[in-house]
Short mmCIF file of C-alpha atoms and ligand atoms in Angstrom, two decimals:
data_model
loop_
_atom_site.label_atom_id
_atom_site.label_comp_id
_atom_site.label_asym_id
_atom_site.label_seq_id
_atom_site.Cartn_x
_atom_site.Cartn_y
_atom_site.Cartn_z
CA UNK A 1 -4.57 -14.84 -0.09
CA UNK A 2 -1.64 -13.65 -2.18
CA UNK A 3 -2.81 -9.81 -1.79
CA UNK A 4 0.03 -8.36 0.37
CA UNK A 5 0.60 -4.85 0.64
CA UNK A 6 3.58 -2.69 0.61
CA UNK A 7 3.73 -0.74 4.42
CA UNK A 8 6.37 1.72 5.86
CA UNK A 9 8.57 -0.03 8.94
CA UNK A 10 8.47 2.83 11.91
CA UNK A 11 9.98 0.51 14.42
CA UNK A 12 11.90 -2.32 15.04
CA UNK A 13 11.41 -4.46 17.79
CA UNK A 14 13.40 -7.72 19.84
CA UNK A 15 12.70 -10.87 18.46
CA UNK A 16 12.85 -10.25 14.83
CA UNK A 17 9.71 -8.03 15.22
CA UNK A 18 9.10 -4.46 13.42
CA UNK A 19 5.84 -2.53 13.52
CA UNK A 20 4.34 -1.35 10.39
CA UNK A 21 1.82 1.72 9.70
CA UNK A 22 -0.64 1.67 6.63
CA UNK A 23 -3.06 4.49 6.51
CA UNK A 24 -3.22 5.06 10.19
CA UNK A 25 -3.22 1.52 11.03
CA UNK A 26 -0.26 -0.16 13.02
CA UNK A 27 0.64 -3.78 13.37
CA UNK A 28 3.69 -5.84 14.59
CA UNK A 29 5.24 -8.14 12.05
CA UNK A 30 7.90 -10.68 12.30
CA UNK A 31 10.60 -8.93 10.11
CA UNK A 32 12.59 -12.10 10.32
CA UNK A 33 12.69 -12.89 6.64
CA UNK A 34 14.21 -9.65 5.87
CA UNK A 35 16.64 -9.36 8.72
CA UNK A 36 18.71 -6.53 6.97
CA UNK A 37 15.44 -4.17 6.54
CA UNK A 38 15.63 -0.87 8.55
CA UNK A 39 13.72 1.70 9.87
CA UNK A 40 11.81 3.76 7.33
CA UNK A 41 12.54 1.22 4.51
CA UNK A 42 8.49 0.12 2.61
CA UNK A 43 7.96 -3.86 3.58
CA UNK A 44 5.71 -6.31 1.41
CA UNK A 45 3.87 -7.85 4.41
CA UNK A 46 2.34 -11.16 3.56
CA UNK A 47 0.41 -13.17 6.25
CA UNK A 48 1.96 -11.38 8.90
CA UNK A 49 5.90 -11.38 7.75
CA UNK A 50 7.73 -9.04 5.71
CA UNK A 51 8.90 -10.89 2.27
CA UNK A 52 10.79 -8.55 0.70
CA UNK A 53 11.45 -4.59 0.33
CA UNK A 54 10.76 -2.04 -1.74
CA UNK A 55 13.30 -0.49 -4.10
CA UNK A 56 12.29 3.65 -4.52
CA UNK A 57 14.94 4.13 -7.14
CA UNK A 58 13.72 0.63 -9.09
CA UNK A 59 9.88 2.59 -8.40
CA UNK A 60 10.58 5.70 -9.75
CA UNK A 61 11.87 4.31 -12.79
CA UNK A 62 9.24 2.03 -13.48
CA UNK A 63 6.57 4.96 -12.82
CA UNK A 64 8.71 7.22 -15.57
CA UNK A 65 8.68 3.51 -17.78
CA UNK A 66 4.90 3.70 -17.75
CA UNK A 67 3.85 3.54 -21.54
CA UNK A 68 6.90 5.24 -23.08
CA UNK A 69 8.14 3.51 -26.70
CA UNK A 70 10.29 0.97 -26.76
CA UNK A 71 13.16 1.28 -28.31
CA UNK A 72 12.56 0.03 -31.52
CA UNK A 73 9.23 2.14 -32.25
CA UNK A 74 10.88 5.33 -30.49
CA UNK A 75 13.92 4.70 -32.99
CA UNK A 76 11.23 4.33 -36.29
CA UNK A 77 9.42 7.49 -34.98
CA UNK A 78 12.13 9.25 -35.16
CA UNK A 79 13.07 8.39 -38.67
CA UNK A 80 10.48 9.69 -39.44
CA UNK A 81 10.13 13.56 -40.62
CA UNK B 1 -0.68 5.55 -0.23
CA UNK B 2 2.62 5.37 -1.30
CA UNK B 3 3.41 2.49 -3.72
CA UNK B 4 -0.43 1.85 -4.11
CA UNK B 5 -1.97 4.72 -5.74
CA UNK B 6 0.80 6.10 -7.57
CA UNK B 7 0.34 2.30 -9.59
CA UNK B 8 -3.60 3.03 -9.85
CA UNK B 9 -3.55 6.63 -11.73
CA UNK B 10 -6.05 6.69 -14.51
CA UNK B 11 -4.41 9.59 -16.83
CA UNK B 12 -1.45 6.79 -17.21
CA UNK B 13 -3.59 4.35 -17.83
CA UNK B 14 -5.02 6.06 -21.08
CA UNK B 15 -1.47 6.32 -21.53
CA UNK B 16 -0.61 2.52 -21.49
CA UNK B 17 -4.08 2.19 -23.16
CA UNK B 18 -2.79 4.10 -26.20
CA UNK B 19 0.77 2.29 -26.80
CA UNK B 20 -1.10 -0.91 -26.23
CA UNK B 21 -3.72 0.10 -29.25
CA UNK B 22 -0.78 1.82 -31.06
CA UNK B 23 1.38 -1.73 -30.91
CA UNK B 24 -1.21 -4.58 -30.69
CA UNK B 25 -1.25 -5.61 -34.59
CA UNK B 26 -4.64 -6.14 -36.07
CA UNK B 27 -4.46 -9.30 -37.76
CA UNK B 28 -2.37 -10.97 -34.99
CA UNK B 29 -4.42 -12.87 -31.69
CA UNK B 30 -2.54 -12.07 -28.64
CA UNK B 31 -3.74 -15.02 -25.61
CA UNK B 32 -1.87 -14.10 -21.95
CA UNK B 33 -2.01 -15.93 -19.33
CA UNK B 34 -2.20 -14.51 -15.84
CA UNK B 35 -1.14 -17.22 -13.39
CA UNK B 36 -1.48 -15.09 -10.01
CA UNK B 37 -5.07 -14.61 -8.52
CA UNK B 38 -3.95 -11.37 -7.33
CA UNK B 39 -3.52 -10.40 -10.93
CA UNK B 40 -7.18 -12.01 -11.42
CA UNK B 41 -8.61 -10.08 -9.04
CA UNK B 42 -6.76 -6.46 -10.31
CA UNK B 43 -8.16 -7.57 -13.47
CA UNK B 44 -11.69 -7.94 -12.81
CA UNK B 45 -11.80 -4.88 -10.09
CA UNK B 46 -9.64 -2.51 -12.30
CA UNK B 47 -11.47 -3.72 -15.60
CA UNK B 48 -8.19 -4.37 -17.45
CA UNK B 49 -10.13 -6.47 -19.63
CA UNK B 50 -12.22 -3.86 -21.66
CA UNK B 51 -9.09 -1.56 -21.76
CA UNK B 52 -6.70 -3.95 -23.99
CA UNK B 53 -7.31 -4.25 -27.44
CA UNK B 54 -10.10 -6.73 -28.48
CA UNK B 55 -7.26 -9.12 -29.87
CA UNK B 56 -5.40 -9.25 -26.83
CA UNK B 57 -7.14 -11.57 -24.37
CA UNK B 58 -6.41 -12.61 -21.18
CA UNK B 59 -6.98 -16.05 -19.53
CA UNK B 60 -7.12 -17.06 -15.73
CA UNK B 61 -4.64 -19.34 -14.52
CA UNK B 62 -4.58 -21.61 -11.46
CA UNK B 63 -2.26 -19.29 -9.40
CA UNK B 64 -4.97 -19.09 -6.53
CA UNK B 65 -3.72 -21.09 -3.56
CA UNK B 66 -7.60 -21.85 -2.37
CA UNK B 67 -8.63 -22.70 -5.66
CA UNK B 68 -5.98 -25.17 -5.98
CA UNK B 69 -6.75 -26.87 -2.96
CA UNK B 70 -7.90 -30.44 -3.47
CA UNK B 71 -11.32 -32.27 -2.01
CA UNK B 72 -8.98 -34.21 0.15
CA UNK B 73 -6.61 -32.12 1.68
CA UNK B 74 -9.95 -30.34 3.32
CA UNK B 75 -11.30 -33.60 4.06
CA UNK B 76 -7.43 -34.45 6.09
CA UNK B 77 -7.92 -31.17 8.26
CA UNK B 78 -11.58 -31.90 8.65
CA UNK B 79 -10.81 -34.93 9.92
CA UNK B 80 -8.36 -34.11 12.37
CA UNK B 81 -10.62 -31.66 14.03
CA UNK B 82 -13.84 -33.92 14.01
CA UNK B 83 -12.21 -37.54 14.71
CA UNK B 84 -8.66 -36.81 16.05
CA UNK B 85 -10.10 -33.55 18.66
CA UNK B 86 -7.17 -31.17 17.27
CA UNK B 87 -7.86 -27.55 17.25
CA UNK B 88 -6.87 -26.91 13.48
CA UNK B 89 -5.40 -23.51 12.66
CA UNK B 90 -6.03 -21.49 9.14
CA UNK B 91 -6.26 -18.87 6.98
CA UNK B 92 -9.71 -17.73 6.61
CA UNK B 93 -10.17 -17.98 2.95
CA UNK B 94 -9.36 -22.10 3.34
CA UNK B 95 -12.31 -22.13 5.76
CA UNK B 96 -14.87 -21.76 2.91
CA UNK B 97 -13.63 -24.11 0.41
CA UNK B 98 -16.58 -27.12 -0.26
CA UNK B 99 -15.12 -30.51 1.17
CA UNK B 100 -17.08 -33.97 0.77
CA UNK B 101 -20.19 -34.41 2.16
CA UNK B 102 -21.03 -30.96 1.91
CA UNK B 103 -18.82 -29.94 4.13
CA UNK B 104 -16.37 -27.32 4.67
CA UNK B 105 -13.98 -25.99 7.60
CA UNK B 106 -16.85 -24.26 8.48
CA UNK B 107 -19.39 -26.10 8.87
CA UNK B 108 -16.89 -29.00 10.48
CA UNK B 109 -16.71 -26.05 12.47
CA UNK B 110 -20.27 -25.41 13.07
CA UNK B 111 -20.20 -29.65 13.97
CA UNK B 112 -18.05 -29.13 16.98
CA UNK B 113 -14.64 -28.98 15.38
CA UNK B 114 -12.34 -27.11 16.90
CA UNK B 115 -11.26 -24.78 13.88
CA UNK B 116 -9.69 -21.57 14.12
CA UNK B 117 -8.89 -18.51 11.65
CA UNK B 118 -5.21 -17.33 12.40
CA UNK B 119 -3.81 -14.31 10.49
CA UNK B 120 -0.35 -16.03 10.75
CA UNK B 121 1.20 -19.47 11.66
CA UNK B 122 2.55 -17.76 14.39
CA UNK B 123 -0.70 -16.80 15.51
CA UNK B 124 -0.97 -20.90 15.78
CA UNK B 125 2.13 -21.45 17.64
CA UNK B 126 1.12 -19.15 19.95
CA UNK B 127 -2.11 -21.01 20.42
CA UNK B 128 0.35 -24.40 20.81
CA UNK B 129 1.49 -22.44 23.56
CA UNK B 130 -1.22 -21.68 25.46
CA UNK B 131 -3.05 -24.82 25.01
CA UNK B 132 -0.44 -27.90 26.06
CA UNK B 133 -2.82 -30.31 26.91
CA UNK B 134 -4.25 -29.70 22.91
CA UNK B 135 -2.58 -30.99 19.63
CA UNK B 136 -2.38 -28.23 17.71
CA UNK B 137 -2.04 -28.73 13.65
CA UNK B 138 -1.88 -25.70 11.27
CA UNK B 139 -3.37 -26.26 7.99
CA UNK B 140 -0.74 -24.78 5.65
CA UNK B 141 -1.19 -23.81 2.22
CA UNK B 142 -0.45 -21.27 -0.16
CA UNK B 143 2.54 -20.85 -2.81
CA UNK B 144 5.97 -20.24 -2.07
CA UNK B 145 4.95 -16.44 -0.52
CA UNK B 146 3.81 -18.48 1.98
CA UNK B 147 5.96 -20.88 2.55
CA UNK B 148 8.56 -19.14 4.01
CA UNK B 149 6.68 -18.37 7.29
CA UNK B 150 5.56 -21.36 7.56
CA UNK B 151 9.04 -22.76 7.39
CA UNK B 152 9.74 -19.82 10.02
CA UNK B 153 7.16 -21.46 12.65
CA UNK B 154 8.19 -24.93 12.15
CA UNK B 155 11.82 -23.88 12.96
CA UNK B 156 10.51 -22.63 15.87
CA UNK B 157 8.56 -24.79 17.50
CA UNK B 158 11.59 -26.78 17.33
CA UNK B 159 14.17 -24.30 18.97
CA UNK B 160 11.00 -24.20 21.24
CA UNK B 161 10.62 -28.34 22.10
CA UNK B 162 6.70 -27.74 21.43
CA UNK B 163 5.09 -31.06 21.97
CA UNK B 164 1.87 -30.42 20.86
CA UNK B 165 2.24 -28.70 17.55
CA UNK B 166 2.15 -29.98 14.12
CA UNK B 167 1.95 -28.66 9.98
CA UNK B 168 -0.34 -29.79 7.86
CA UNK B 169 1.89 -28.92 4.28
CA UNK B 170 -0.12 -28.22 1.31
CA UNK B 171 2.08 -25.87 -0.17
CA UNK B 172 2.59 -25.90 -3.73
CA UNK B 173 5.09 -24.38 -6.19
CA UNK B 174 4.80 -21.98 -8.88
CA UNK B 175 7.34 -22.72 -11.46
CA UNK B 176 6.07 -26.71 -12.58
CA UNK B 177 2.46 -25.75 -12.46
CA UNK B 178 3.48 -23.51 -15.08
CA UNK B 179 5.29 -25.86 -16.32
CA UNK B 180 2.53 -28.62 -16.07
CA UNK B 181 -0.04 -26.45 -18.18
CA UNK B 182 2.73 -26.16 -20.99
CA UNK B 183 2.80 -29.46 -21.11
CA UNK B 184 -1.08 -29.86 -20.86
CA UNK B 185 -2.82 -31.42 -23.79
CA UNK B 186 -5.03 -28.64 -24.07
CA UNK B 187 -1.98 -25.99 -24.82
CA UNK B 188 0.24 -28.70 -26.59
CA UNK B 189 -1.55 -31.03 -29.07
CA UNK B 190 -4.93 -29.88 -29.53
CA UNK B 191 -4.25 -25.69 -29.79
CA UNK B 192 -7.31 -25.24 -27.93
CA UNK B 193 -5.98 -23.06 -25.52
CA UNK B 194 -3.45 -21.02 -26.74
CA UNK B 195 -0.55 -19.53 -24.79
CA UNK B 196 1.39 -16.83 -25.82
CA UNK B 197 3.03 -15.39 -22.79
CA UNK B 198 2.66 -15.48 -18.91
CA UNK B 199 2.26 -12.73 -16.95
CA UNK B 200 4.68 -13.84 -13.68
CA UNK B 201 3.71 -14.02 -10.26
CA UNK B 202 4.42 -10.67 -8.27
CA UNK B 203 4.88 -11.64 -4.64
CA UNK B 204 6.29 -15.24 -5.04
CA UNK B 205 8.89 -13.65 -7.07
CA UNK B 206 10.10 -11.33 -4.16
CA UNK B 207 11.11 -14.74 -2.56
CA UNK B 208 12.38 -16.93 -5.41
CA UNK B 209 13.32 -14.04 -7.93
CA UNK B 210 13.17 -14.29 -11.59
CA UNK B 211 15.58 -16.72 -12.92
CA UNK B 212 13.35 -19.89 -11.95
CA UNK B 213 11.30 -18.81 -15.26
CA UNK B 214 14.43 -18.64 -17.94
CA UNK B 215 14.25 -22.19 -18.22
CA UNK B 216 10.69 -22.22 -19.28
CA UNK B 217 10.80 -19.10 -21.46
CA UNK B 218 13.84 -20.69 -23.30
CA UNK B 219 12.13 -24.55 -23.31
CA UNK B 220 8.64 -23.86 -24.58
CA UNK B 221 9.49 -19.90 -25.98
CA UNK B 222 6.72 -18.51 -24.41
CA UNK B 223 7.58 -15.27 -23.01
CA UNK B 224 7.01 -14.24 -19.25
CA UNK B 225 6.99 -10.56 -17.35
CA UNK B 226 6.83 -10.69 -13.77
CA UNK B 227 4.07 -7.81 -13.07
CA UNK B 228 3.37 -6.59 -9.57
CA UNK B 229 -0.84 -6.27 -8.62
CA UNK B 230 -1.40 -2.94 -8.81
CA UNK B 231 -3.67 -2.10 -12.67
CA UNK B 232 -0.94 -0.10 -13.80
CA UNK B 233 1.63 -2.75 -13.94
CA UNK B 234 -0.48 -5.10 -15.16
CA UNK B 235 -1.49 -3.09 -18.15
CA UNK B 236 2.14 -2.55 -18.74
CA UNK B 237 3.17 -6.17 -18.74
CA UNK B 238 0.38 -6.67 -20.99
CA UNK B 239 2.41 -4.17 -23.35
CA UNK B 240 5.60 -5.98 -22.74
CA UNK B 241 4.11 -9.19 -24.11
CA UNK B 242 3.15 -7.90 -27.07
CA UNK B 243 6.33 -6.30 -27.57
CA UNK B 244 8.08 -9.54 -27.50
CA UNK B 245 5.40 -11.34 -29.47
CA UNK B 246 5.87 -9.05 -32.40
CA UNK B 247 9.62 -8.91 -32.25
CA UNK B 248 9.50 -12.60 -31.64
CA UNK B 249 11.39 -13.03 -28.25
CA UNK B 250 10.21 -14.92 -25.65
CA UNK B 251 12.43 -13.92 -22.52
CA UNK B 252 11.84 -13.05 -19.23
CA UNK B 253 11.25 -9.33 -17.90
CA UNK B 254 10.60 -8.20 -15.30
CA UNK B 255 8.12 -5.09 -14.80
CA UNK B 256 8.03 -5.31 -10.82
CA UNK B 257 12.20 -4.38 -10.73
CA UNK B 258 11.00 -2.10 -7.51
CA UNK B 259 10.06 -5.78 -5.47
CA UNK B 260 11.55 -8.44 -7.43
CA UNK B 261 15.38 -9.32 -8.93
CA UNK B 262 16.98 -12.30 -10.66
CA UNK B 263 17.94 -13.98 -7.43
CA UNK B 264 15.02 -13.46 -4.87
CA UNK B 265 15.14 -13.37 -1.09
CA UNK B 266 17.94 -15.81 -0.38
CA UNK B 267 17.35 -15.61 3.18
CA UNK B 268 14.06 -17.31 2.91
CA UNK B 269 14.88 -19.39 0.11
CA UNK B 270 17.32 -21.28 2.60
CA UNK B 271 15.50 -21.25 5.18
CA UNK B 272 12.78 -22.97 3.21
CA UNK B 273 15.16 -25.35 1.96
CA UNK B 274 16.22 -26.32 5.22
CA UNK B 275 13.03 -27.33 6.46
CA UNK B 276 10.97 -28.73 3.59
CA UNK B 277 12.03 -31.32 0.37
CA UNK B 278 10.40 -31.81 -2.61
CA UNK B 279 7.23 -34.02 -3.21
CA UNK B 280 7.18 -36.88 -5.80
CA UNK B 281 4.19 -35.64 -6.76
CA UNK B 282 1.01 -34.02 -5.38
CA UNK B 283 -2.77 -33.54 -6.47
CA UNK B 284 -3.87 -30.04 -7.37
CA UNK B 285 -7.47 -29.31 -8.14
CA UNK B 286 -8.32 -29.06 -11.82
CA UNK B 287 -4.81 -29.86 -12.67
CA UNK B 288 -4.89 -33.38 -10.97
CA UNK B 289 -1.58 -35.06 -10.18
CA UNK B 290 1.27 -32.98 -11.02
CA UNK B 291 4.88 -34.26 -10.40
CA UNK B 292 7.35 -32.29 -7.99
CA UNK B 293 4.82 -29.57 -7.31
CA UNK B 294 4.48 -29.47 -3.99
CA UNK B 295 6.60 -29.59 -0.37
CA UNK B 296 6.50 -31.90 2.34
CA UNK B 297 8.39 -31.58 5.68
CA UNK B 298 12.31 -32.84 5.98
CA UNK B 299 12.67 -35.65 7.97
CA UNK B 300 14.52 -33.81 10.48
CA UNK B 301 11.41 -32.07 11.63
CA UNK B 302 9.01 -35.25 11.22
CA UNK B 303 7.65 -34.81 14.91
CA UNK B 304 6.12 -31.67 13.32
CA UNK B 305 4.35 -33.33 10.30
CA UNK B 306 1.28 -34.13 10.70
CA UNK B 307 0.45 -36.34 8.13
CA UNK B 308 3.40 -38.36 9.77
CA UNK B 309 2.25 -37.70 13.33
CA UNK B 310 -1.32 -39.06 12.84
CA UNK B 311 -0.40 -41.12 10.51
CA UNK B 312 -2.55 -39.65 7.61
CA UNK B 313 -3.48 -41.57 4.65
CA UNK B 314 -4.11 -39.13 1.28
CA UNK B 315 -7.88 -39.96 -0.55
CA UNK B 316 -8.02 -37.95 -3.76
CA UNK B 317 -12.02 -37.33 -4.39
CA UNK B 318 -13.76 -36.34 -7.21
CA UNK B 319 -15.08 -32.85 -7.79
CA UNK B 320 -18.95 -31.42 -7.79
CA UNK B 321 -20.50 -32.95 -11.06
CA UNK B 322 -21.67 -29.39 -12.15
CA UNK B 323 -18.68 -27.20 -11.29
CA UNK B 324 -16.38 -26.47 -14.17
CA UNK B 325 -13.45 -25.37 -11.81
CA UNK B 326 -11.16 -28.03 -13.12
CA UNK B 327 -11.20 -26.30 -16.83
CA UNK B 328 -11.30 -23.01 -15.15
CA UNK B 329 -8.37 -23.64 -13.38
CA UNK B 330 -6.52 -24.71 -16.76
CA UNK B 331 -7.26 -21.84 -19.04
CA UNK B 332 -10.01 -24.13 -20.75
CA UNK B 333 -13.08 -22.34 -19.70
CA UNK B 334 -14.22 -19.04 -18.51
CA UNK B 335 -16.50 -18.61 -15.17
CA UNK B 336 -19.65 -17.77 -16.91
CA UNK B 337 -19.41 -21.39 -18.94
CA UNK B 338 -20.21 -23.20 -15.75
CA UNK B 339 -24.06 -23.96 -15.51
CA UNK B 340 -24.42 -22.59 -11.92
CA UNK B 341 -22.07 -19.58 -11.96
CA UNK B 342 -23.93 -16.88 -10.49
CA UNK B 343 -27.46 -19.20 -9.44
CA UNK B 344 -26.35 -22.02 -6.92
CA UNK B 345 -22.72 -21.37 -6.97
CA UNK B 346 -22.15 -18.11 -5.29
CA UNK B 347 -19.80 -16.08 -2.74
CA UNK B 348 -21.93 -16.45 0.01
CA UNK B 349 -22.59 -20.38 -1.01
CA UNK B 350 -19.77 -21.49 -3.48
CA UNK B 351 -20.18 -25.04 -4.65
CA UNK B 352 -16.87 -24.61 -6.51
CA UNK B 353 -13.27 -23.78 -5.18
CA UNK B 354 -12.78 -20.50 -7.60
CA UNK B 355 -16.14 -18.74 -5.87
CA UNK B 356 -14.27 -18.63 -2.81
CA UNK B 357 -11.27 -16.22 -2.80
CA UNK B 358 -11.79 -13.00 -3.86
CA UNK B 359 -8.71 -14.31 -6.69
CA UNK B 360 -10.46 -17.14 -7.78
CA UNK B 361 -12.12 -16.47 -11.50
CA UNK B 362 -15.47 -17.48 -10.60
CA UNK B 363 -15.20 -15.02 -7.20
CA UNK B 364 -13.72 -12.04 -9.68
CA UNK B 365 -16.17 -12.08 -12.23
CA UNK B 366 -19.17 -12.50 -9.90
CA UNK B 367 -17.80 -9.05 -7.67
CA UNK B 368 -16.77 -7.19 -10.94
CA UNK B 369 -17.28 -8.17 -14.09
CA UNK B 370 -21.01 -10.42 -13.88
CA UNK B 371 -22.71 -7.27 -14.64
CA UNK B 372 -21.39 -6.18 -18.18
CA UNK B 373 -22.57 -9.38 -19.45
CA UNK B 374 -26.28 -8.39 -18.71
CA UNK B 375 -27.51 -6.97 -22.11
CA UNK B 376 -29.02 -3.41 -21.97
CA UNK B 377 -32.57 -2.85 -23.36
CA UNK B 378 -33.38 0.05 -24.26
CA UNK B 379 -37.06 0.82 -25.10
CA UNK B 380 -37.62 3.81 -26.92
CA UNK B 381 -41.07 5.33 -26.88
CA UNK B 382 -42.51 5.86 -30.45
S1 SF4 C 1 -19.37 -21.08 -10.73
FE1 SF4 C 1 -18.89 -22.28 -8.91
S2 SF4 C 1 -19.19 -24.36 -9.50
FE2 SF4 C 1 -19.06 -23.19 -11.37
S3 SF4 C 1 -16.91 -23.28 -11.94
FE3 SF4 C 1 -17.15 -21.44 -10.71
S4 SF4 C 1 -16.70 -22.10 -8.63
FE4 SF4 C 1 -17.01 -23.97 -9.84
#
């Protein structure tokens, strides 16, 4: 129910409606909840509206952030020789 | 696909896996809760559970919209089909859910009710549209993901003067349920089930952002990362817990910084605000009454409640003897405690609520995990 998936806007449309493409597939959404998304921006489409956009900056980071240290233990290993 | 499997690769997995082992301290007991079903579900199909540590467990919480669906909210849209002749719109996972008198939207359905799966409520509005002569209710649940379209529809059908359409509002809000099991006996007084972080919801964060969960990590210091579905971030919001467990903070992070910030989407937020008002208090399955939990419909758009256009009467009813869904829901038991998980009470034929959605526990563990509790004999020939 809460399983919505993040999908690639190719075109917007009148009426506060974009279509979206997911492997292949394309659907129209209402992109009304997210009226400053544009063309090309990734869409988290839930029950057939777009709630909210993808950051790829805030993605990348979090992909590099993937099991490094934190701070603390990186700092200890460190100390040590 | 991008943003999906880039969150699902197995060689950082082992990677998380390690720093997890590495951090998680042997003589400590590390208790999550997951509220979101769609964290559930990643962790049941992903098998999160057998990567973590064996001190860190995780337990289900009620973040399943269909799970948290009461007996008589079914019965309300079960009734409007069967007695009032309204062709009642829904998502397709609320058609399953067991009503009273062993029925469901389904088989209300099967009876002659007029009951039909939308995708969208503005797959029902359309249907409004089409069908003047019909009433048209939508039966509208879900957590605050989903209230924002629904809000959306309502909105319209006014701008529209739609006569013949109406909301059924079961929608239900993230933040006091949380709140509500903090405050549970269970986690409180008695110790049985203890809390010692949250994962936070992914998607209802996108729309109300993470500062609705400060006041709770500050209140009851319990820390909280909001994690989006995919395994990966799971398993690294896992890590973040116990990070803040052994430094002893209890703040909220957020792991999901790519879909989620402090403030949410403000556009919906106001949108939702303008159309619905808090309930005094509403009746969630396995938690029972909980106080300013849910939404109802603002008085300016009362021709488009339906509660207040039929003039619908609430009759809270007592679940299935046998199903355990009420402790499921609250952290108190796990799916294969219940007497009929897995023999009566199954996907194709659940007698509980949490057999239903693919998030629900009992649904999870019967697709993913049922089969690693069947002990392995092997007989060696002499
Ligand atoms: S197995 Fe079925 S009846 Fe038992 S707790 Fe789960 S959903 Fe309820």
């Amino acid at each position: 129910m809460c399983l919505a998936i993040p999908t690639q806007l190719i075109e917007l449309r009148p009426g506060a409606l974009g279509l979206v493409e997911l492997g292949g597939i394309r659907k129209e959404i209402s992109v009304a909840l997210v009226p400053d998304a544009v063309v090309g921006d990734y869409v988290i489409v839930h029950v057939g509206h777009a709630i909210g956009r993808i950051d790829p900056e805030e993605a990348r980071r979090t992909l590099a952030m993937f099991g490094t240290l934190s701070e603390l233990a990186a700092a200890n290993e460190a100390a040590l020789p | 696909m991008k943003y999906i499997d880039e969150f699902r690769d197995g060689a950082i997995a082992k990677k998380i896996q390690a720093r997890l082992h590495a951090e998680a301290q042997p003589a400590r007991q590390y208790s999550f809760m997951e509220f979101c079903g769609g964290h559930t579900h990643a962790i049941s199909r992903y098998g999160i559970g057998e990567l973590l540590p064996h001190n860190v467990r995780m337990i289900h919480g009620p973040g399943c919209p269909v799970c948290v669906l009461p007996i008589g909210r079914i019965d309300l849209a079960i009734q409007l089909a069967l007695e009032r002749g309204a062709i009642v719109c829904t998502y397709g996972d609320t058609m399953r859910v067991p009503a009273s008198g062993g029925l469901s939207l389904v088989r209300a359905k099967a009876r002659g009710g007029d009951i039909r799966m939308v995708y969208s409520g503005a797959d029902a509005l359309e249907i409004a549209r089409r069908e003047p002569g019909r009433e048209v209710v939508f039966f509208a649940i879900g957590f605050e993901t989903t209230t924002p379209p629904t809000a959306l529809t309502i909105r319209t059908a006014q701008q529209e003067g739609l006569k013949n359409f109406s909301v059924l509002c079961c929608h239900v809000l993230t933040p006091s349920a949380i709140t509500h099991i903090l405050e549970s006996p269970e986690v409180r007084q008695f110790g049985t089930v203890p809390i010692d972080g949250f994962v936070g919801p992914a998607h209802v964060s996108i729309v109300i952002g993470s500062a609705p969960y400060e006041h709770f990590a500050e209140e009851y210091r319990k820390p909280v990362v909001i994690a989006g579905f995919e395994p990966l971030d799971v398993m690294q919001a896992v890590l973040m817990l116990v990070r803040q467990v052994n430094e002893g903070r209890a703040e909220v992070e957020n792991e999901f910084t790519r879909a989620v910030n402090r403030d949410g989407n403000l556009h919906a937020q106001a949108l939702v605000s303008q159309v619905f008002e808090l309930r005094n208090s509403f009746e969630w399955r396995g938690l029972g009454e909980v106080p300013y939990s849910a939404l109802k419909i603002r008085p300016a758009f009362a021709e488009f409640d339906a509660e207040r256009r039929f003039g619908l009467g609430y009759q809270p009813v007592p679940d299935n003897k046998a199903c355990e869904c009420g402790a499921i829901l609250r952290g108190v038991k796990k799916p294969t405690d219940c007497k009929i998980f897995g023999t009566v009470c199954t996907p194709e034929n659940p007698v509980g609520s949490c057999m239903v959605s693919s998030e629900g526990a009992c649904a999870a563990h019967y697709s993913y995990g049922r089969f690693k509790d069947i002990a392995v004999k092997v007989e060696v020939a002499a």
